[in-house]
């Protein structure tokens, strides 16, 4: 099976994909920033499920979800927790829960092409009364990507492909997707539009990736992600 993460990983570097997903080599744990992002995602999920974005609800969910043991020390945990509270309060001050929208959170979808499963979990789907909807994916990074960059990447188009091809109970016409940059509370969204041609292009793209994996094609690829790659010095032939 494949997810948005594993498919994107293969496109970035097939050899790194092999080490992580195919050989299951152990890698280092999450960074504090990554753990922070996980907690923000979890808290947003709970708040949209309850429909209560008041400050008391934010504090309650933050206390319930937070785990100081995930951080290096108590001081680090407290600093990130304080930052999380201020971030969430500001975000909902400018982006309150809308009464005229229905929110579907953490929905899982899958599509089989032959024996290969393509799966994914969408952070949020906003459904309006007109019968249309859009895919939402939260981002806690500071730097926002452009529409052009998002359209070229796999993540949002892949989620659109899953929704357009899978059997699910959501009856809305999904026409758009957006990255929601929660640190940019006054202007968080970068939106891209979708149509059936986009789903066809993604299907061709994921078919090609799955075919290459089945053929054991794991040629290393040099790009900007090499800077952070944990396999670079010990296992990558491009850096020996």
mmCIF file of C-alpha atoms in Angstrom, residues 27-191:
data_model
loop_
_atom_site.group_PDB
_atom_site.id
_atom_site.type_symbol
_atom_site.label_atom_id
_atom_site.label_comp_id
_atom_site.label_asym_id
_atom_site.label_seq_id
_atom_site.Cartn_x
_atom_site.Cartn_y
_atom_site.Cartn_z
ATOM 1 C CA UNK A 27 15.603 6.266 11.897
ATOM 2 C CA UNK A 28 15.820 8.908 14.589
ATOM 3 C CA UNK A 29 12.692 10.084 16.416
ATOM 4 C CA UNK A 30 10.619 13.167 15.782
ATOM 5 C CA UNK A 31 12.110 16.609 16.263
ATOM 6 C CA UNK A 32 10.486 18.970 18.829
ATOM 7 C CA UNK A 33 8.980 20.989 15.950
ATOM 8 C CA UNK A 34 7.447 17.833 14.464
ATOM 9 C CA UNK A 35 6.001 16.815 17.843
ATOM 10 C CA UNK A 36 4.583 20.324 18.230
ATOM 11 C CA UNK A 37 2.911 19.983 14.821
ATOM 12 C CA UNK A 38 1.362 16.626 15.783
ATOM 13 C CA UNK A 39 -0.156 18.129 18.938
ATOM 14 C CA UNK A 40 -1.555 21.115 17.006
ATOM 15 C CA UNK A 41 -3.176 18.730 14.505
ATOM 16 C CA UNK A 42 -4.705 16.646 17.304
ATOM 17 C CA UNK A 43 -6.082 19.685 19.145
ATOM 18 C CA UNK A 44 -7.587 21.162 15.970
ATOM 19 C CA UNK A 45 -9.255 17.822 15.287
ATOM 20 C CA UNK A 46 -10.897 17.759 18.731
ATOM 21 C CA UNK A 47 -12.034 21.382 18.581
ATOM 22 C CA UNK A 48 -13.707 20.930 15.190
ATOM 23 C CA UNK A 49 -15.334 17.740 16.450
ATOM 24 C CA UNK A 50 -16.834 19.500 19.483
ATOM 25 C CA UNK A 51 -17.662 22.688 17.587
ATOM 26 C CA UNK A 52 -16.442 24.794 20.524
ATOM 27 C CA UNK A 53 -13.542 27.137 19.687
ATOM 28 C CA UNK A 54 -13.752 29.226 22.867
ATOM 29 C CA UNK A 55 -10.647 29.846 24.936
ATOM 30 C CA UNK A 56 -11.756 27.463 27.693
ATOM 31 C CA UNK A 57 -12.189 24.679 25.152
ATOM 32 C CA UNK A 58 -8.756 25.384 23.659
ATOM 33 C CA UNK A 59 -7.102 25.240 27.087
ATOM 34 C CA UNK A 60 -8.960 22.022 27.957
ATOM 35 C CA UNK A 61 -7.980 20.258 24.734
ATOM 36 C CA UNK A 62 -4.398 21.484 25.006
ATOM 37 C CA UNK A 63 -4.058 20.083 28.532
ATOM 38 C CA UNK A 64 -5.648 16.802 27.485
ATOM 39 C CA UNK A 65 -3.544 16.266 24.367
ATOM 40 C CA UNK A 66 -0.185 17.549 25.593
ATOM 41 C CA UNK A 67 2.486 15.073 26.714
ATOM 42 C CA UNK A 68 5.574 16.692 28.207
ATOM 43 C CA UNK A 69 7.474 13.387 28.001
ATOM 44 C CA UNK A 70 7.630 13.740 24.205
ATOM 45 C CA UNK A 71 10.050 16.654 24.592
ATOM 46 C CA UNK A 72 13.687 16.758 25.666
ATOM 47 C CA UNK A 73 12.950 18.384 29.013
ATOM 48 C CA UNK A 74 10.224 20.167 30.976
ATOM 49 C CA UNK A 75 11.442 23.653 30.043
ATOM 50 C CA UNK A 76 11.236 22.820 26.336
ATOM 51 C CA UNK A 77 7.770 21.323 26.794
ATOM 52 C CA UNK A 78 6.507 24.410 28.642
ATOM 53 C CA UNK A 79 7.852 26.756 25.959
ATOM 54 C CA UNK A 80 6.180 24.814 23.151
ATOM 55 C CA UNK A 81 2.939 24.518 25.132
ATOM 56 C CA UNK A 82 2.814 28.269 25.711
ATOM 57 C CA UNK A 83 3.443 28.837 22.007
ATOM 58 C CA UNK A 84 0.684 26.350 21.113
ATOM 59 C CA UNK A 85 -1.865 28.141 23.306
ATOM 60 C CA UNK A 86 -1.136 31.554 21.807
ATOM 61 C CA UNK A 87 -1.136 30.140 18.269
ATOM 62 C CA UNK A 88 -4.528 28.443 18.689
ATOM 63 C CA UNK A 89 -6.143 31.431 20.395
ATOM 64 C CA UNK A 90 -5.019 33.741 17.583
ATOM 65 C CA UNK A 91 -6.033 31.287 14.865
ATOM 66 C CA UNK A 92 -9.610 30.882 16.114
ATOM 67 C CA UNK A 93 -9.928 34.601 16.836
ATOM 68 C CA UNK A 94 -9.526 35.271 13.117
ATOM 69 C CA UNK A 95 -10.940 31.949 11.850
ATOM 70 C CA UNK A 96 -13.900 31.007 14.055
ATOM 71 C CA UNK A 97 -15.910 27.856 13.431
ATOM 72 C CA UNK A 98 -18.577 28.710 10.844
ATOM 73 C CA UNK A 99 -22.185 27.795 11.594
ATOM 74 C CA UNK A 100 -23.041 27.414 7.898
ATOM 75 C CA UNK A 101 -20.360 24.758 7.273
ATOM 76 C CA UNK A 102 -20.223 21.072 8.131
ATOM 77 C CA UNK A 103 -16.802 19.789 9.120
ATOM 78 C CA UNK A 104 -15.564 16.260 8.492
ATOM 79 C CA UNK A 105 -12.305 15.634 10.363
ATOM 80 C CA UNK A 106 -9.604 12.983 10.009
ATOM 81 C CA UNK A 107 -11.441 11.059 7.297
ATOM 82 C CA UNK A 108 -9.684 8.039 5.811
ATOM 83 C CA UNK A 109 -10.028 7.057 2.154
ATOM 84 C CA UNK A 110 -8.534 4.323 -0.002
ATOM 85 C CA UNK A 111 -8.512 3.272 -3.644
ATOM 86 C CA UNK A 112 -7.394 -0.080 -5.024
ATOM 87 C CA UNK A 113 -5.748 -0.298 -8.436
ATOM 88 C CA UNK A 114 -5.347 -4.010 -8.964
ATOM 89 C CA UNK A 115 -3.876 -5.358 -5.733
ATOM 90 C CA UNK A 116 -2.243 -2.051 -4.790
ATOM 91 C CA UNK A 117 -3.960 0.105 -2.167
ATOM 92 C CA UNK A 118 -3.593 3.875 -2.216
ATOM 93 C CA UNK A 119 -4.729 5.356 1.077
ATOM 94 C CA UNK A 120 -4.789 8.639 2.921
ATOM 95 C CA UNK A 121 -6.234 10.547 5.841
ATOM 96 C CA UNK A 122 -7.538 14.095 5.293
ATOM 97 C CA UNK A 123 -7.193 16.577 8.157
ATOM 98 C CA UNK A 124 -10.523 18.265 7.418
ATOM 99 C CA UNK A 125 -13.179 18.589 4.734
ATOM 100 C CA UNK A 126 -15.371 21.704 4.749
ATOM 101 C CA UNK A 127 -18.852 21.141 3.315
ATOM 102 C CA UNK A 128 -21.178 24.043 2.561
ATOM 103 C CA UNK A 129 -24.914 24.223 2.043
ATOM 104 C CA UNK A 130 -24.570 24.537 -1.739
ATOM 105 C CA UNK A 131 -23.292 20.950 -1.960
ATOM 106 C CA UNK A 132 -19.624 21.701 -2.656
ATOM 107 C CA UNK A 133 -16.642 21.208 -0.414
ATOM 108 C CA UNK A 134 -12.901 21.545 -0.093
ATOM 109 C CA UNK A 135 -10.010 19.600 1.416
ATOM 110 C CA UNK A 136 -8.064 21.197 4.264
ATOM 111 C CA UNK A 137 -4.543 20.219 5.314
ATOM 112 C CA UNK A 138 -2.991 21.958 8.335
ATOM 113 C CA UNK A 139 0.554 23.281 8.245
ATOM 114 C CA UNK A 140 2.537 24.576 11.220
ATOM 115 C CA UNK A 141 5.531 25.768 9.190
ATOM 116 C CA UNK A 142 6.331 29.457 9.025
ATOM 117 C CA UNK A 143 6.941 29.619 5.280
ATOM 118 C CA UNK A 144 3.895 29.459 3.017
ATOM 119 C CA UNK A 145 3.996 27.715 -0.340
ATOM 120 C CA UNK A 146 2.491 29.230 -3.468
ATOM 121 C CA UNK A 147 -0.470 27.849 -5.414
ATOM 122 C CA UNK A 148 1.904 26.771 -8.169
ATOM 123 C CA UNK A 149 4.116 24.851 -5.737
ATOM 124 C CA UNK A 150 1.138 23.099 -4.109
ATOM 125 C CA UNK A 151 -0.319 22.127 -7.493
ATOM 126 C CA UNK A 152 2.961 20.481 -8.501
ATOM 127 C CA UNK A 153 3.320 18.600 -5.227
ATOM 128 C CA UNK A 154 1.485 15.335 -4.706
ATOM 129 C CA UNK A 155 -0.306 15.771 -1.372
ATOM 130 C CA UNK A 156 -3.464 17.801 -2.084
ATOM 131 C CA UNK A 157 -3.980 16.466 -5.641
ATOM 132 C CA UNK A 158 -3.554 12.947 -4.239
ATOM 133 C CA UNK A 159 -6.258 13.527 -1.623
ATOM 134 C CA UNK A 160 -8.542 14.820 -4.387
ATOM 135 C CA UNK A 161 -7.801 11.671 -6.404
ATOM 136 C CA UNK A 162 -8.738 9.484 -3.417
ATOM 137 C CA UNK A 163 -12.026 11.317 -2.827
ATOM 138 C CA UNK A 164 -12.955 11.243 -6.502
ATOM 139 C CA UNK A 165 -12.249 7.524 -6.927
ATOM 140 C CA UNK A 166 -13.218 5.960 -3.592
ATOM 141 C CA UNK A 167 -16.598 4.878 -2.232
ATOM 142 C CA UNK A 168 -17.475 7.091 0.725
ATOM 143 C CA UNK A 169 -20.438 8.716 2.407
ATOM 144 C CA UNK A 170 -19.492 12.312 1.570
ATOM 145 C CA UNK A 171 -21.917 13.457 -1.114
ATOM 146 C CA UNK A 172 -20.447 16.924 -1.708
ATOM 147 C CA UNK A 173 -18.730 17.952 -4.913
ATOM 148 C CA UNK A 174 -15.113 18.475 -3.878
ATOM 149 C CA UNK A 175 -13.723 21.243 -6.060
ATOM 150 C CA UNK A 176 -10.752 22.648 -4.153
ATOM 151 C CA UNK A 177 -8.123 22.025 -1.533
ATOM 152 C CA UNK A 178 -5.991 24.270 0.601
ATOM 153 C CA UNK A 179 -3.054 24.295 2.932
ATOM 154 C CA UNK A 180 -4.057 26.028 6.151
ATOM 155 C CA UNK A 181 -1.011 27.733 7.696
ATOM 156 C CA UNK A 182 -2.127 28.132 11.284
ATOM 157 C CA UNK A 183 0.770 30.427 12.202
ATOM 158 C CA UNK A 184 -0.537 32.954 9.666
ATOM 159 C CA UNK A 185 -3.822 33.503 11.462
ATOM 160 C CA UNK A 186 -4.905 36.589 9.477
ATOM 161 C CA UNK A 187 -4.311 34.963 6.080
ATOM 162 C CA UNK A 188 -3.807 31.220 6.609
ATOM 163 C CA UNK A 189 -5.083 29.647 3.380
ATOM 164 C CA UNK A 190 -3.419 28.848 0.070
ATOM 165 C CA UNK A 191 -6.066 27.316 -2.186
#
